[in-house]
Amino acid sequence: MTQHFIIVGGGMIGLASAIGLRQQGHRVTLLERGPAPSYSDSTELRVSAIAHHSRDLLTQLGVWQQLPQQRLGPYTAMEVWDHDSFGRIHFHAGEVQQDDLGAIVENRVLEHHLWQRAAEVGVELRPETTVTAHEISADQVSVTAGGSTIVGDYLIAADGNRSPLRQAAGLPITYWDYEQTGCVAVIRCAQPHGGCARQVFLPTGPVAWLPLGEPNLVSLVWSADDALADELRELDDQAFANRLQAVSDQALGQLEVVSARGYFPLRMQYAQQWVQQRLLLIGDAAHSIHPLAGQGANLGFGDVIALLEVTANDFAHKELRNWERERKVAAVQMISAMESFKRGFGSANPLLKVVRGIGFRVADKVGPLKRLLVQAALG
Ligand SMILES: Cc1cc2nc3c(=O)[nH]c(=O)nc-3n(C[C@H](O)[C@H](O)[C@H](O)COP(=O)(O)OP(=O)(O)OC[C@H]3O[C@@H](n4cnc5c(N)ncnc54)[C@H](O)[C@@H]3O)c2cc1C
């Protein structure tokens, strides 16, 4: 039976859900407090490593085909090393019988093309509309935005990690603060990145260089303990590049900052309940994780894939509860994998450093750590 879904939040996950539901014949209204997403010629600050399952979904939604090739950074290899020991893991897509391990995409580029596609398939898009209240009863939902009220069958909160809807519904979260801040910037490197995603583990957090479409541009994600992040904020671009150079072990040659720098507090959280009557939480509204394996959005796309399996047929509350259970398991597994990496490699303990070095060397052959890394990269 055709339903009317009201989606709050026009980020990647809200938009992907909207297109998928609309393609199934449902009526969909999407409200986004910001303007319709657009992008410029220069590289956007925030990027995501898109895993294979997310790319398959985006292809099915008719979006991947629309993305400009020059703004896609497919990566074929990954190199992870420990700054303070001899440990190093390197793996190539060929080792897992793949052409690539995923692709780096700028968030705004992806959001823009998702928005365009949503309009094309007939999603009712309402930009610059902030939801201020909602009501849920046994047989309908309603939201108030910009002085008018919209009534539908289901309400999907895709309104990000601070999710005003989740808070208004009184749904509690489990969380811990990583006491780290993610610093992001676009970096020009003297040596071409060669399609390799690189990450070094420092005692103060991991630093990642993600290959962009241009051979000498990478996107930096420096997850730094808050005290270090405060220091980094104070540095001018040249001093910042020097600090980055010092931790890069010369992996990419001379580095230059070519964008503004953005800072994001990092925190793990997940909602204890994702379905409340006719309200569903999805994407970052339901879970957010450390960016060290670049899996936050991929987890959200996984939520969308599983939800579309439910909504393809007639469904009742029971099916939504099954969806919630299945996706909670996926989120918790990813959260604990991230924790193992962070705790294992984010420590200055000298004994751990030795173990880490050995672990990395053994892992480079067949070890479970390498498998875990490959699995995380592939989503
Ligand atoms: C530093 C960093 C690096 C990352 N790298 C990666 C990566 O490599 N790979 C990966 O998979 N993930 C990565 N992530 C995670 C990824 O960015 C998020 O998981 C993803 O953006 C979440 O998308 P979303 O659509 O759920 O939420 P959001 O993108 O937060 O979208 C929520 C939307 O809701 C709107 N909204 C909020 N409240 C209202 C309201 N009341 N009314 C109307 N609209 C509202 C907001 O304006 C916003 O547009 C990274 C995160 C960080 C911090």
Tab-separated table of N, CA, C and O in Angstrom, residues 168-232:
chain	number	residue	atom	x	y	z
A	168	ALA	N	13.186	15.985	20.735
A	168	ALA	CA	11.795	16.358	21.048
A	168	ALA	C	10.974	15.118	21.402
A	168	ALA	O	10.052	15.182	22.218
A	169	ALA	N	11.326	13.962	20.793
A	169	ALA	CA	10.577	12.722	21.073
A	169	ALA	C	11.031	12.090	22.387
A	169	ALA	O	10.457	11.100	22.840
A	170	GLY	N	12.091	12.663	22.994
A	170	GLY	CA	12.575	12.156	24.284
A	170	GLY	C	13.248	10.786	24.168
A	170	GLY	O	13.242	10.007	25.114
A	171	LEU	N	13.853	10.501	22.993
A	171	LEU	CA	14.511	9.201	22.821
A	171	LEU	C	15.954	9.296	23.335
A	171	LEU	O	16.753	10.081	22.810
A	172	PRO	N	16.300	8.517	24.377
A	172	PRO	CA	17.628	8.648	24.974
A	172	PRO	C	18.739	8.071	24.098
A	172	PRO	O	18.491	7.177	23.278
A	173	ILE	N	19.962	8.581	24.286
A	173	ILE	CA	21.109	8.052	23.540
A	173	ILE	C	22.151	7.500	24.511
A	173	ILE	O	22.220	7.916	25.666
A	174	THR	N	22.944	6.538	24.020
A	174	THR	CA	24.135	6.094	24.734
A	174	THR	C	25.288	6.785	24.031
A	174	THR	O	25.327	6.799	22.799
A	175	TYR	N	26.194	7.393	24.776
A	175	TYR	CA	27.284	8.104	24.102
A	175	TYR	C	28.547	8.125	24.918
A	175	TYR	O	28.517	7.910	26.114
A	176	TRP	N	29.667	8.279	24.256
A	176	TRP	CA	30.866	8.723	24.930
A	176	TRP	C	31.637	9.662	24.027
A	176	TRP	O	31.615	9.548	22.811
A	177	ASP	N	32.266	10.602	24.716
A	177	ASP	CA	32.996	11.640	24.041
A	177	ASP	C	34.392	11.100	23.757
A	177	ASP	O	35.035	10.597	24.665
A	178	TYR	N	34.860	11.160	22.516
A	178	TYR	CA	36.224	10.694	22.228
A	178	TYR	C	37.266	11.689	22.732
A	178	TYR	O	38.461	11.420	22.681
A	179	GLU	N	36.798	12.859	23.166
A	179	GLU	CA	37.696	13.951	23.569
A	179	GLU	C	38.718	14.235	22.458
A	179	GLU	O	39.887	14.470	22.703
A	180	GLN	N	38.232	14.111	21.243
A	180	GLN	CA	39.036	14.427	20.070
A	180	GLN	C	38.218	15.328	19.150
A	180	GLN	O	36.987	15.327	19.200
A	181	THR	N	38.937	16.063	18.305
A	181	THR	CA	38.295	16.917	17.320
A	181	THR	C	38.834	16.512	15.948
A	181	THR	O	40.029	16.243	15.812
A	182	GLY	N	37.943	16.427	14.972
A	182	GLY	CA	38.368	16.103	13.607
A	182	GLY	C	38.665	17.400	12.869
A	182	GLY	O	37.772	18.233	12.714
A	183	CYS	N	39.922	17.575	12.459
A	183	CYS	CA	40.278	18.767	11.677
A	183	CYS	C	40.323	18.353	10.211
A	183	CYS	O	41.024	17.396	9.865
A	184	VAL	N	39.565	19.032	9.355
A	184	VAL	CA	39.549	18.673	7.936
A	184	VAL	C	40.053	19.847	7.085
A	184	VAL	O	39.834	21.010	7.434
A	185	ALA	N	40.741	19.517	6.001
A	185	ALA	CA	41.266	20.540	5.084
A	185	ALA	C	41.631	19.861	3.774
A	185	ALA	O	41.786	18.639	3.723
A	186	VAL	N	41.763	20.665	2.725
A	186	VAL	CA	42.249	20.132	1.447
A	186	VAL	C	43.744	20.458	1.371
A	186	VAL	O	44.156	21.582	1.655
A	187	ILE	N	44.523	19.452	1.007
A	187	ILE	CA	45.989	19.586	1.018
A	187	ILE	C	46.542	19.274	-0.378
A	187	ILE	O	46.141	18.276	-0.989
A	188	ARG	N	47.456	20.147	-0.826
A	188	ARG	CA	48.173	19.833	-2.066
A	188	ARG	C	49.480	19.149	-1.694
A	188	ARG	O	50.170	19.597	-0.781
A	189	CYS	N	49.774	18.006	-2.361
A	189	CYS	CA	50.983	17.273	-2.009
A	189	CYS	C	51.929	17.220	-3.217
A	189	CYS	O	51.479	17.086	-4.357
A	190	ALA	N	53.226	17.323	-2.933
A	190	ALA	CA	54.218	17.352	-4.014
A	190	ALA	C	54.231	16.025	-4.770
A	190	ALA	O	54.357	16.004	-5.993
A	191	GLN	N	54.083	14.916	-4.035
A	191	GLN	CA	54.057	13.608	-4.712
A	191	GLN	C	52.609	13.206	-4.990
A	191	GLN	O	51.757	13.397	-4.120
A	192	PRO	N	52.301	12.634	-6.163
A	192	PRO	CA	50.917	12.203	-6.414
A	192	PRO	C	50.484	11.122	-5.428
A	192	PRO	O	51.311	10.307	-5.015
A	193	HIS	N	49.201	11.148	-5.072
A	193	HIS	CA	48.715	10.180	-4.070
A	193	HIS	C	48.599	8.764	-4.626
A	193	HIS	O	48.561	7.792	-3.880
A	194	GLY	N	48.534	8.631	-5.953
A	194	GLY	CA	48.500	7.312	-6.582
A	194	GLY	C	47.274	6.479	-6.202
A	194	GLY	O	47.329	5.247	-6.220
A	195	GLY	N	46.169	7.158	-5.841
A	195	GLY	CA	44.935	6.423	-5.521
A	195	GLY	C	45.032	5.627	-4.235
A	195	GLY	O	44.289	4.663	-4.034
A	196	CYS	N	45.922	6.058	-3.336
A	196	CYS	CA	46.098	5.320	-2.075
A	196	CYS	C	45.559	6.168	-0.916
A	196	CYS	O	45.896	7.345	-0.791
A	197	ALA	N	44.709	5.581	-0.075
A	197	ALA	CA	44.232	6.249	1.142
A	197	ALA	C	45.239	5.928	2.242
A	197	ALA	O	45.547	4.763	2.473
A	198	ARG	N	45.786	6.966	2.878
A	198	ARG	CA	46.845	6.753	3.877
A	198	ARG	C	46.376	7.197	5.252
A	198	ARG	O	45.648	8.182	5.375
A	199	GLN	N	46.825	6.468	6.260
A	199	GLN	CA	46.469	6.851	7.632
A	199	GLN	C	47.602	6.486	8.568
A	199	GLN	O	48.100	5.368	8.545
A	200	VAL	N	48.018	7.454	9.390
A	200	VAL	CA	49.057	7.175	10.385
A	200	VAL	C	48.433	7.289	11.780
A	200	VAL	O	47.617	8.174	12.035
A	201	PHE	N	48.796	6.353	12.648
A	201	PHE	CA	48.317	6.418	14.025
A	201	PHE	C	49.361	7.097	14.897
A	201	PHE	O	50.508	6.648	14.959
A	202	LEU	N	48.945	8.211	15.535
A	202	LEU	CA	49.803	8.902	16.498
A	202	LEU	C	49.214	8.615	17.882
A	202	LEU	O	48.027	8.285	17.988
A	203	PRO	N	49.991	8.780	18.949
A	203	PRO	CA	49.412	8.590	20.290
A	203	PRO	C	48.253	9.566	20.537
A	203	PRO	O	47.380	9.316	21.364
A	204	THR	N	48.210	10.690	19.799
A	204	THR	CA	47.147	11.694	19.976
A	204	THR	C	45.995	11.517	18.998
A	204	THR	O	45.114	12.366	18.923
A	205	GLY	N	45.996	10.414	18.216
A	205	GLY	CA	44.883	10.162	17.285
A	205	GLY	C	45.375	9.926	15.864
A	205	GLY	O	46.521	10.251	15.530
A	206	PRO	N	44.516	9.359	15.002
A	206	PRO	CA	44.917	9.058	13.625
A	206	PRO	C	44.821	10.272	12.683
A	206	PRO	O	43.973	11.138	12.864
A	207	VAL	N	45.704	10.294	11.681
A	207	VAL	CA	45.675	11.342	10.651
A	207	VAL	C	45.505	10.636	9.307
A	207	VAL	O	46.287	9.743	8.974
A	208	ALA	N	44.491	11.027	8.542
A	208	ALA	CA	44.229	10.356	7.265
A	208	ALA	C	44.359	11.338	6.107
A	208	ALA	O	43.968	12.508	6.222
A	209	TRP	N	44.915	10.843	4.996
A	209	TRP	CA	45.004	11.603	3.743
A	209	TRP	C	44.219	10.810	2.710
A	209	TRP	O	44.607	9.697	2.339
A	210	LEU	N	43.113	11.370	2.244
A	210	LEU	CA	42.243	10.628	1.322
A	210	LEU	C	42.407	11.181	-0.090
A	210	LEU	O	42.323	12.400	-0.301
A	211	PRO	N	42.644	10.301	-1.072
A	211	PRO	CA	42.944	10.772	-2.436
A	211	PRO	C	41.718	11.356	-3.143
A	211	PRO	O	40.674	10.709	-3.208
A	212	LEU	N	41.865	12.572	-3.676
A	212	LEU	CA	40.759	13.207	-4.408
A	212	LEU	C	40.951	12.977	-5.911
A	212	LEU	O	41.936	12.375	-6.330
A	213	GLY	N	40.005	13.465	-6.709
A	213	GLY	CA	40.050	13.272	-8.159
A	213	GLY	C	41.360	13.755	-8.785
A	213	GLY	O	41.912	13.122	-9.668
A	214	GLU	N	41.865	14.914	-8.332
A	214	GLU	CA	43.150	15.446	-8.841
A	214	GLU	C	44.302	14.663	-8.233
A	214	GLU	O	44.307	14.452	-7.012
A	215	PRO	N	45.299	14.284	-9.041
A	215	PRO	CA	46.360	13.398	-8.539
A	215	PRO	C	47.203	13.967	-7.400
A	215	PRO	O	47.824	13.218	-6.663
A	216	ASN	N	47.232	15.309	-7.240
A	216	ASN	CA	48.047	15.894	-6.178
A	216	ASN	C	47.222	16.581	-5.099
A	216	ASN	O	47.729	17.425	-4.359
A	217	LEU	N	45.946	16.210	-5.011
A	217	LEU	CA	45.107	16.777	-3.949
A	217	LEU	C	44.609	15.662	-3.045
A	217	LEU	O	44.155	14.618	-3.525
A	218	VAL	N	44.700	15.896	-1.726
A	218	VAL	CA	44.140	14.931	-0.775
A	218	VAL	C	43.268	15.668	0.226
A	218	VAL	O	43.430	16.867	0.437
A	219	SER	N	42.344	14.937	0.800
A	219	SER	CA	41.512	15.505	1.840
A	219	SER	C	42.066	15.011	3.177
A	219	SER	O	42.267	13.819	3.372
A	220	LEU	N	42.340	15.951	4.065
A	220	LEU	CA	42.931	15.605	5.365
A	220	LEU	C	41.840	15.417	6.412
A	220	LEU	O	40.915	16.228	6.498
A	221	VAL	N	41.915	14.330	7.173
A	221	VAL	CA	41.068	14.197	8.372
A	221	VAL	C	42.027	13.906	9.522
A	221	VAL	O	42.535	12.796	9.654
A	222	TRP	N	42.306	14.923	10.317
A	222	TRP	CA	43.242	14.799	11.453
A	222	TRP	C	42.411	14.721	12.727
A	222	TRP	O	41.853	15.719	13.166
A	223	SER	N	42.294	13.506	13.261
A	223	SER	CA	41.541	13.331	14.518
A	223	SER	C	42.522	13.548	15.660
A	223	SER	O	43.391	12.708	15.901
A	224	ALA	N	42.394	14.674	16.350
A	224	ALA	CA	43.400	15.056	17.345
A	224	ALA	C	42.763	15.176	18.725
A	224	ALA	O	41.643	15.681	18.849
A	225	ASP	N	43.494	14.716	19.744
A	225	ASP	CA	43.031	14.943	21.119
A	225	ASP	C	42.723	16.439	21.262
A	225	ASP	O	43.425	17.277	20.669
A	226	ASP	N	41.714	16.760	22.072
A	226	ASP	CA	41.241	18.150	22.102
A	226	ASP	C	42.349	19.170	22.380
A	226	ASP	O	42.365	20.249	21.774
A	227	ALA	N	43.306	18.802	23.267
A	227	ALA	CA	44.377	19.760	23.604
A	227	ALA	C	45.216	20.062	22.353
A	227	ALA	O	45.539	21.228	22.082
A	228	LEU	N	45.507	19.019	21.572
A	228	LEU	CA	46.288	19.225	20.344
A	228	LEU	C	45.469	20.030	19.333
A	228	LEU	O	45.990	20.939	18.670
A	229	ALA	N	44.169	19.699	19.234
A	229	ALA	CA	43.309	20.419	18.279
A	229	ALA	C	43.298	21.916	18.607
A	229	ALA	O	43.332	22.750	17.696
A	230	ASP	N	43.295	22.249	19.917
A	230	ASP	CA	43.324	23.672	20.301
A	230	ASP	C	44.606	24.324	19.802
A	230	ASP	O	44.589	25.456	19.318
A	231	GLU	N	45.720	23.561	19.907
A	231	GLU	CA	47.004	24.104	19.405
A	231	GLU	C	46.938	24.296	17.888
A	231	GLU	O	47.377	25.317	17.374
A	232	LEU	N	46.390	23.289	17.185
A	232	LEU	CA	46.347	23.351	15.714
A	232	LEU	C	45.535	24.543	15.227
A	232	LEU	O	45.884	25.197	14.252
